[in-house]
Short mmCIF file of C-alpha atoms in Angstrom, two decimals:
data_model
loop_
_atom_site.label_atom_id
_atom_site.label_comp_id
_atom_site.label_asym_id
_atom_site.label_seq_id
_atom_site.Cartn_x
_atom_site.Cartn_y
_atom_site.Cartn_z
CA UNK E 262 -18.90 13.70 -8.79
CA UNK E 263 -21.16 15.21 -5.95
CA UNK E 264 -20.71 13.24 -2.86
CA UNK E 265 -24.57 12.10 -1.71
CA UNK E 266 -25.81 13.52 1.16
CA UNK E 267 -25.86 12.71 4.23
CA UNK E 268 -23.30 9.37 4.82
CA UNK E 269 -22.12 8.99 8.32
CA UNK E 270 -19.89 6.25 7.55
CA UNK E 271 -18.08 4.94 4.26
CA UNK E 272 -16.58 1.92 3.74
CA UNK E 273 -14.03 1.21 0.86
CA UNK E 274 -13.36 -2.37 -0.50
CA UNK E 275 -10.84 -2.79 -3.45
CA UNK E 276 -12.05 -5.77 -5.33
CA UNK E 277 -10.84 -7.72 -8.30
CA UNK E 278 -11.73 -11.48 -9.02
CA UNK E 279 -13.73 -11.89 -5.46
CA UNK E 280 -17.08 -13.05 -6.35
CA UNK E 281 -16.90 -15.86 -3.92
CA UNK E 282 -15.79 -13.35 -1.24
CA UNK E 283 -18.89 -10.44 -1.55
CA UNK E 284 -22.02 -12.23 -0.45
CA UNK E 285 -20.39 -13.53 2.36
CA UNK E 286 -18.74 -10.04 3.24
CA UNK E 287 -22.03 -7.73 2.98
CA UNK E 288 -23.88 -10.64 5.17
CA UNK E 289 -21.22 -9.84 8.05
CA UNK E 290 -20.64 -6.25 7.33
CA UNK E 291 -24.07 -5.13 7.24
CA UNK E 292 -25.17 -5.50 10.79
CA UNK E 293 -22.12 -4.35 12.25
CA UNK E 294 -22.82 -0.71 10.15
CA UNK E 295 -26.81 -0.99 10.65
CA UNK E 296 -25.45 -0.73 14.86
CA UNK E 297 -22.94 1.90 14.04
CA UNK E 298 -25.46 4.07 12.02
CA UNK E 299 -28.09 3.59 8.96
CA UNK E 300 -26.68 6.46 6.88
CA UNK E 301 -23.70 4.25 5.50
CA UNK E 302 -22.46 3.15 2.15
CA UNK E 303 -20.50 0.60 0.88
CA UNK E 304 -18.34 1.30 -1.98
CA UNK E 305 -16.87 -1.48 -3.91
CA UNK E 306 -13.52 -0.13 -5.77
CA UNK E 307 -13.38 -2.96 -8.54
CA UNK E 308 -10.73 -3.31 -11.24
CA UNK E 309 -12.18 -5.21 -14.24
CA UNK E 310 -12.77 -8.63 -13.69
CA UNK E 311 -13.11 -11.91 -15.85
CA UNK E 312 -15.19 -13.47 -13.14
CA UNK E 313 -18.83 -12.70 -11.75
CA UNK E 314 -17.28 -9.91 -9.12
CA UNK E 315 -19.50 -6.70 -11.30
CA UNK E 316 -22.66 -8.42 -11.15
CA UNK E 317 -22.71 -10.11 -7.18
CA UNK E 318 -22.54 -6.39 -6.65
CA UNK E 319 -24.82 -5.41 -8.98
CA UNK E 320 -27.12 -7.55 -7.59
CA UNK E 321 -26.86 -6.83 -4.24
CA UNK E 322 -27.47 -3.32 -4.88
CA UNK E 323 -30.25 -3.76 -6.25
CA UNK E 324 -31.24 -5.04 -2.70
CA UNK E 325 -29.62 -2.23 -0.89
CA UNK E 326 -28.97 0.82 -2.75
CA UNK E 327 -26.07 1.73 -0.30
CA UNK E 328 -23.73 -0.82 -2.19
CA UNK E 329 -22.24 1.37 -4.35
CA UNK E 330 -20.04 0.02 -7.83
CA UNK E 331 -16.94 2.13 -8.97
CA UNK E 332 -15.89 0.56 -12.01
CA UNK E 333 -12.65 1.25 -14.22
CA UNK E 334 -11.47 0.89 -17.77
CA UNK E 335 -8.73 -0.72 -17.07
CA UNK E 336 -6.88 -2.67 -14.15
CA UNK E 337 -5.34 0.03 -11.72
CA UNK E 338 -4.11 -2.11 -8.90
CA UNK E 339 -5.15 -1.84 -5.48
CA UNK E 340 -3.49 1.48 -3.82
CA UNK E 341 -5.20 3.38 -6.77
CA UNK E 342 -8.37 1.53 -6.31
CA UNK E 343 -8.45 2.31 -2.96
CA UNK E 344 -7.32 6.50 -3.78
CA UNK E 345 -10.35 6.30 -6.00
CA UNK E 346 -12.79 5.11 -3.46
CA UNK E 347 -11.76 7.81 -0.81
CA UNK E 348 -12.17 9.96 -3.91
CA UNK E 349 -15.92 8.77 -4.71
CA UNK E 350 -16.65 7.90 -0.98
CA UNK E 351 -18.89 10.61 1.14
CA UNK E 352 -18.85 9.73 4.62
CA UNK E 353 -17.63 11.79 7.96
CA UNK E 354 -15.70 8.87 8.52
CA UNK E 355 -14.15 6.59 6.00
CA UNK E 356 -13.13 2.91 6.41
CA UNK E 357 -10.63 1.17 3.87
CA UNK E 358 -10.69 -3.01 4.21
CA UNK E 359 -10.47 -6.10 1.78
CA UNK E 360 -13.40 -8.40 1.18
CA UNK E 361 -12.08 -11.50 2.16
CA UNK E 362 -12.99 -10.86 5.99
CA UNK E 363 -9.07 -11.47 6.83
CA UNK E 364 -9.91 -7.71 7.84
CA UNK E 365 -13.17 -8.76 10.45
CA UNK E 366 -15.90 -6.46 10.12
CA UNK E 367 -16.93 -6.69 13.49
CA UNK E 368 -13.77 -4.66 13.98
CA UNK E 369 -15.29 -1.51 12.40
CA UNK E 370 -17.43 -1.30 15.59
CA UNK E 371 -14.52 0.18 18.17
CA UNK E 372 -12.77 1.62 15.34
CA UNK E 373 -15.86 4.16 14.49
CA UNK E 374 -16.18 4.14 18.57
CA UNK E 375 -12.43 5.74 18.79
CA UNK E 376 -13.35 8.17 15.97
CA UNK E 377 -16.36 9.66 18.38
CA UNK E 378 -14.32 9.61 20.84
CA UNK E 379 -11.95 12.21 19.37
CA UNK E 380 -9.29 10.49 16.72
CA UNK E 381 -8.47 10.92 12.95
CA UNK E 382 -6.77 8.00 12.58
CA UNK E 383 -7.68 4.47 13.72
CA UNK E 384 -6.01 1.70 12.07
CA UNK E 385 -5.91 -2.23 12.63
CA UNK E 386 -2.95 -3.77 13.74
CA UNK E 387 -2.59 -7.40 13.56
CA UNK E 388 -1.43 -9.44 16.48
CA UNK E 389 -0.47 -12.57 14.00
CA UNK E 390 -0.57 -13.34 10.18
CA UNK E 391 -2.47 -16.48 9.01
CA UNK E 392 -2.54 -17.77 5.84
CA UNK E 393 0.62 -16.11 5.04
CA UNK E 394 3.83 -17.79 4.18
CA UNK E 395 7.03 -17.30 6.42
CA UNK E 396 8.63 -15.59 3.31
CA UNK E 397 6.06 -13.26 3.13
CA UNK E 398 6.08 -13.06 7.09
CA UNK E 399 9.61 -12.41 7.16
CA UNK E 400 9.88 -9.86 4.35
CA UNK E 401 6.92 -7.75 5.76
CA UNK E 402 8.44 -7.26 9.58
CA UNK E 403 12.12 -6.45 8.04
CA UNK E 404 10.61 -4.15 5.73
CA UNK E 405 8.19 -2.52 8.16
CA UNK E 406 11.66 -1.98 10.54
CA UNK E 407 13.52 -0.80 7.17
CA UNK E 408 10.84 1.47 6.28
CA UNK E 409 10.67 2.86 9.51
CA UNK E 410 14.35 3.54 9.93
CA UNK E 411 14.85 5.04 6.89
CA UNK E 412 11.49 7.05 5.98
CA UNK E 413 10.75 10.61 7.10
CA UNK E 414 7.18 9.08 8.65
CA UNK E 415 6.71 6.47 11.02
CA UNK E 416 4.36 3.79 9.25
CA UNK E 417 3.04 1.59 12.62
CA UNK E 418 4.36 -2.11 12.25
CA UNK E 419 1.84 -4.89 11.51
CA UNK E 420 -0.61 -2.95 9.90
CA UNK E 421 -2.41 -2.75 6.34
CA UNK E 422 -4.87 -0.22 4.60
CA UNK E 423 -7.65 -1.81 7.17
CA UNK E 424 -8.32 1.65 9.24
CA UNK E 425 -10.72 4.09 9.84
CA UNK E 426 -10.17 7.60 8.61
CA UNK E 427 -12.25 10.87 9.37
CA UNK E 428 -13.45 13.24 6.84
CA UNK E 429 -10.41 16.08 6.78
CA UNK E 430 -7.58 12.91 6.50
CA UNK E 431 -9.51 11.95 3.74
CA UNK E 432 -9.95 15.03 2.30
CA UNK E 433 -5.81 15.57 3.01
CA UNK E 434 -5.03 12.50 1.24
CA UNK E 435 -6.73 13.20 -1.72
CA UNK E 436 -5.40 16.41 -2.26
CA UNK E 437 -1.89 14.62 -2.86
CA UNK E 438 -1.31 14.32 -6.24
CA UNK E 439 1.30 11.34 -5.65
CA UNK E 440 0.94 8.70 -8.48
CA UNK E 441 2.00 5.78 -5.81
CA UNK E 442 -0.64 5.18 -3.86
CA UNK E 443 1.29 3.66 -0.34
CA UNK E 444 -1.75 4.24 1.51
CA UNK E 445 -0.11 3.74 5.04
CA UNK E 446 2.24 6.46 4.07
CA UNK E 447 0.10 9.24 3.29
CA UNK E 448 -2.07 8.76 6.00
CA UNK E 449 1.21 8.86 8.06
CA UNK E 450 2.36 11.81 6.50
CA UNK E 451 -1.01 13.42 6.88
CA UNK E 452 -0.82 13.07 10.69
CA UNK E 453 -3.88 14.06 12.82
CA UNK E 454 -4.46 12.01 16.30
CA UNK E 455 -4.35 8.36 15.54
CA UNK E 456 -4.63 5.27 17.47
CA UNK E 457 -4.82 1.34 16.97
CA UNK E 458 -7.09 -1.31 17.62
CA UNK E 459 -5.13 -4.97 17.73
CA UNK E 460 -6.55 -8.08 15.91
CA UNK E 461 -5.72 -11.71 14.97
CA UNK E 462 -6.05 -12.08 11.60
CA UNK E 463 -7.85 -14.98 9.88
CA UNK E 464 -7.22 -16.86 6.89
CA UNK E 465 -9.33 -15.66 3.70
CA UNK E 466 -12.67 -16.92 3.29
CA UNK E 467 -12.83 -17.85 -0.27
CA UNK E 468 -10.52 -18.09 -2.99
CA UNK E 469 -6.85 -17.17 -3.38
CA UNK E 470 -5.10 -12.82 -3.04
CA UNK E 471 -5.52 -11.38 -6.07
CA UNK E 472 -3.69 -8.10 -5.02
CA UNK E 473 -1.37 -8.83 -2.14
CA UNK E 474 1.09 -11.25 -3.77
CA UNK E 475 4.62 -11.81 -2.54
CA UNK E 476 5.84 -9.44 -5.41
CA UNK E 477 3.40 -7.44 -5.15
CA UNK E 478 4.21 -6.78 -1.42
CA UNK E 479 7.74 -6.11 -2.15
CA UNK E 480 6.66 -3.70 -4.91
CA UNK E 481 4.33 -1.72 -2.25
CA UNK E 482 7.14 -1.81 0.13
CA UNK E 483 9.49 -0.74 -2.40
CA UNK E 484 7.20 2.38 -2.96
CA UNK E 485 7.15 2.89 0.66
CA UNK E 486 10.79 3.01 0.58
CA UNK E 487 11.41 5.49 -2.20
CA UNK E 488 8.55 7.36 -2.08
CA UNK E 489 9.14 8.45 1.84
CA UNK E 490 12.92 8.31 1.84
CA UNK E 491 15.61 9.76 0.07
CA UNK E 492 17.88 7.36 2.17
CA UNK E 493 18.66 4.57 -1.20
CA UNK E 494 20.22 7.95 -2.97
CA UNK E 495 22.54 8.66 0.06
CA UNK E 496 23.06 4.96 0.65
CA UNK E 497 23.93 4.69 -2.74
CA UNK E 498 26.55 7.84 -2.79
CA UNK E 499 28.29 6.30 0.33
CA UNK E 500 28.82 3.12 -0.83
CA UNK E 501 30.46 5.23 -3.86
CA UNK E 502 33.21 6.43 -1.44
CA UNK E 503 33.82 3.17 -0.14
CA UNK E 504 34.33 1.47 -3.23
CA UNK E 505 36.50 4.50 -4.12
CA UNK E 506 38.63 4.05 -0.74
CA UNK E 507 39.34 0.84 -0.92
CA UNK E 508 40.50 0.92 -4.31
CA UNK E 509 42.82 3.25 -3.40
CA UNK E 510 43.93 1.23 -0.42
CA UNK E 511 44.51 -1.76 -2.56
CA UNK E 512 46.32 -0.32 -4.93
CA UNK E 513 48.68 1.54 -1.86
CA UNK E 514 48.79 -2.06 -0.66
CA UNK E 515 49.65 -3.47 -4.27
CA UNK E 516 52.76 -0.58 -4.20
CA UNK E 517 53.80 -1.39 -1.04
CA UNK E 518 54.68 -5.10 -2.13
CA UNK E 519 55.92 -4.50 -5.33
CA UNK E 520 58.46 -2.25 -3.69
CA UNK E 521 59.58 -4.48 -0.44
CA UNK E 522 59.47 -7.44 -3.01
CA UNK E 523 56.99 -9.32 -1.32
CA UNK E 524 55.30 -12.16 -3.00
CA UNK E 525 51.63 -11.63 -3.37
CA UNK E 526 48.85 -13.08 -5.85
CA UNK E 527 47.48 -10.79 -8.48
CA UNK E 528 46.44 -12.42 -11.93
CA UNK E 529 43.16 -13.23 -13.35
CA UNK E 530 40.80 -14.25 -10.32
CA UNK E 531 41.62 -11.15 -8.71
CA UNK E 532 40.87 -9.13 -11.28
CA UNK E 533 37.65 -10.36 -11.97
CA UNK E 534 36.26 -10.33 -8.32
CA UNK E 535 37.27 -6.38 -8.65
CA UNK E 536 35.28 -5.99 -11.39
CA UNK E 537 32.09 -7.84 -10.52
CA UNK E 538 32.08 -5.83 -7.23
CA UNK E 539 32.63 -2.75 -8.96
CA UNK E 540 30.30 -3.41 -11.80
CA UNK E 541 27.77 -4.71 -8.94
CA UNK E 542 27.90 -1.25 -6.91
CA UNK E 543 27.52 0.59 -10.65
CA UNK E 544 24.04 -1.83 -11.65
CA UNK E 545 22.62 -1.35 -7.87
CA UNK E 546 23.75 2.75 -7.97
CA UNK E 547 22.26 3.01 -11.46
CA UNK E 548 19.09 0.72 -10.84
CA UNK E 549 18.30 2.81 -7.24
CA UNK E 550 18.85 6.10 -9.63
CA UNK E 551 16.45 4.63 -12.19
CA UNK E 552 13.93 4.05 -9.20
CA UNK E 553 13.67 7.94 -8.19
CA UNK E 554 13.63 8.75 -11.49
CA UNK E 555 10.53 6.47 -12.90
CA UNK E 556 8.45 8.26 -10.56
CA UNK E 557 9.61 11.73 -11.16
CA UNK E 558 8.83 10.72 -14.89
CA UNK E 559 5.40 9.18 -13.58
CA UNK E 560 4.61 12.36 -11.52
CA UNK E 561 5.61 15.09 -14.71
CA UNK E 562 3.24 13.60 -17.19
CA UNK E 563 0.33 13.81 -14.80
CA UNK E 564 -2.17 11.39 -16.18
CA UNK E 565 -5.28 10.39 -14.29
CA UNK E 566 -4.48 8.01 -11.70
CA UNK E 567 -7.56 6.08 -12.71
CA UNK E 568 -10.51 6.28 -15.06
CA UNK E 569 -14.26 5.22 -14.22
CA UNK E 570 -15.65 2.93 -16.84
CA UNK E 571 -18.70 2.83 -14.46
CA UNK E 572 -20.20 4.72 -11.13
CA UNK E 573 -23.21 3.14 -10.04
CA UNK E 574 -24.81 4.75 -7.13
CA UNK E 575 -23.33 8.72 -7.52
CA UNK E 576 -24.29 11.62 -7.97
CA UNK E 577 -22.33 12.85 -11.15
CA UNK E 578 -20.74 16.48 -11.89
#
């Protein structure tokens, strides 16, 4: 694929069941790009959909030919739609955002103003989290401060895949071959200048998250986590020596009463708290293990990340 000619500004929008979402989203988006500059192009990253979501775009390109479709055989998830986007996606600048305007396109304004100004980098950072539920509110900020603590990057609290990126952190991120996607990782681990623009985030427009589920957080954060970190290995070798020590305490402790005479309680409720903890330690060391080694196993076979069913609007090989 030969990037068109030409594009100022890209904008990346992962879709999947959103046809309720995209009319509304290219009436708000398009005036805020017209004043940031006419060579733009809007490329709509869509996993299949049962709904309408393939032809709303379809027919609004056929009103603006700078809506762009990137289609795929199968479903991919989001952080691969999105890596195939920046793939497909020929801007200077590049700007990743969902379509249900909880990411407000009027935003894109000072972010493309910071990237004149001189940064790589700017990315959205939300000052609160409607429409969210406190689970999912809780989870995120104790996994942004986990992440943060135990990765080798620092991934800015608060934040999503909304940003702005310029051409050479694209062209950085897509020359990792990483099979997880964890957008706000690579882009950390990239580096370049970056900056932040704050926001209060609305509720969706239309509909109900297709992508950003409450499991489907924790599985992006897990990513984050193992992808950035080897910190679960170490974690898991250390809590090896503990288990180890105070077995060996206990049973100095068991000696030491047998021999004085003292009366203590052993039998069958002991011995089964022992071996739940010790079989619990084994399952978590074993399951963290398995963890680091689905992705080596995901990484050797090198498949394509993604495959294009259909590319309307691109120049091909």
């Amino acid at each position: 694929m030969n990037p068109t000619p030409s594009v100022t500004l890209s904008v990346v929008v992962p879709v999947f069941k959103e046809e309720g979402n995209i009319p509304e989203f290219l009436r708000r988006i398009a005036p805020i790009l017209e004043g940031v500059t006419a060579d733009y192009e809007v490329i709509f990253s869509m996993d299949p959909s049962p709904d309408r979501t393939e032809q709303v775009i379809l027919d609004a390109r056929e009103k603006d030919a700078r809506v762009k479709l990137l289609k795929f055989s199968r479903r991919v998830g989001q952080p691969m739609a999105t890596l195939a986007g920046l793939q497909y996606s020929a801007g200077d600048a590049v700007v990743v955002m969902d379509v249900d305007l909880q990411d407000p396109p009027e935003l894109v304004t000072e972010m493309a103003a910071k990237w004149r100004s001189g940064y790589d980098v700017v990315y959205a950072q939300r000052t609160n989290r409607d429409g969210e539920t406190l689970i999912k509110k809780v989870v995120s900020v104790l996994g942004y401060k986990l992440i943060n603590r135990i990765s080798d990057v620092n991934i800015p609290p608060n934040t999503g895949d909304f940003r702005l990126m310029s051409r050479r952190v694209v062209n950085e991120v897509n020359r990792l071959k990483e099979c997880h996607g964890f957008l706000r990782g690579l882009v950390a681990l990239v580096g370049f200048k970056q900056t932040s623009v704050t926001f209060q985030r609305p509720a969706r427009f239309a509909g109900s998250g297709n992508y950003n589920r409450f499991l489907g957080s924790l599985r992006i954060g897990m990513n984050g986590m193992v992808s950035f970190s080897n910190f679960l290995l170490t974690l898991s070798s250390q809590l090896g020596f503990v288990v180890a020590a105070s077995s060996f305490l206990l049973a100095l402790l068991y000696f030491i009463l047998k021999v004085t005479g003292t009366p203590f309680p052993m039998g069958n409720p002991t011995i089964v708290i022992l071996v739940l903890f010790l079989g619990g330690v084994q399952l978590m060391s074993v399951g963290i293990l398995g963890e680091y080694i689905s992705r080596i196993y995901d990484e050797v076979k090198q498949r394509p990340k993604f495959i294009v069913d259909r590319a309307e609007g691109f120049e091909s090989k």
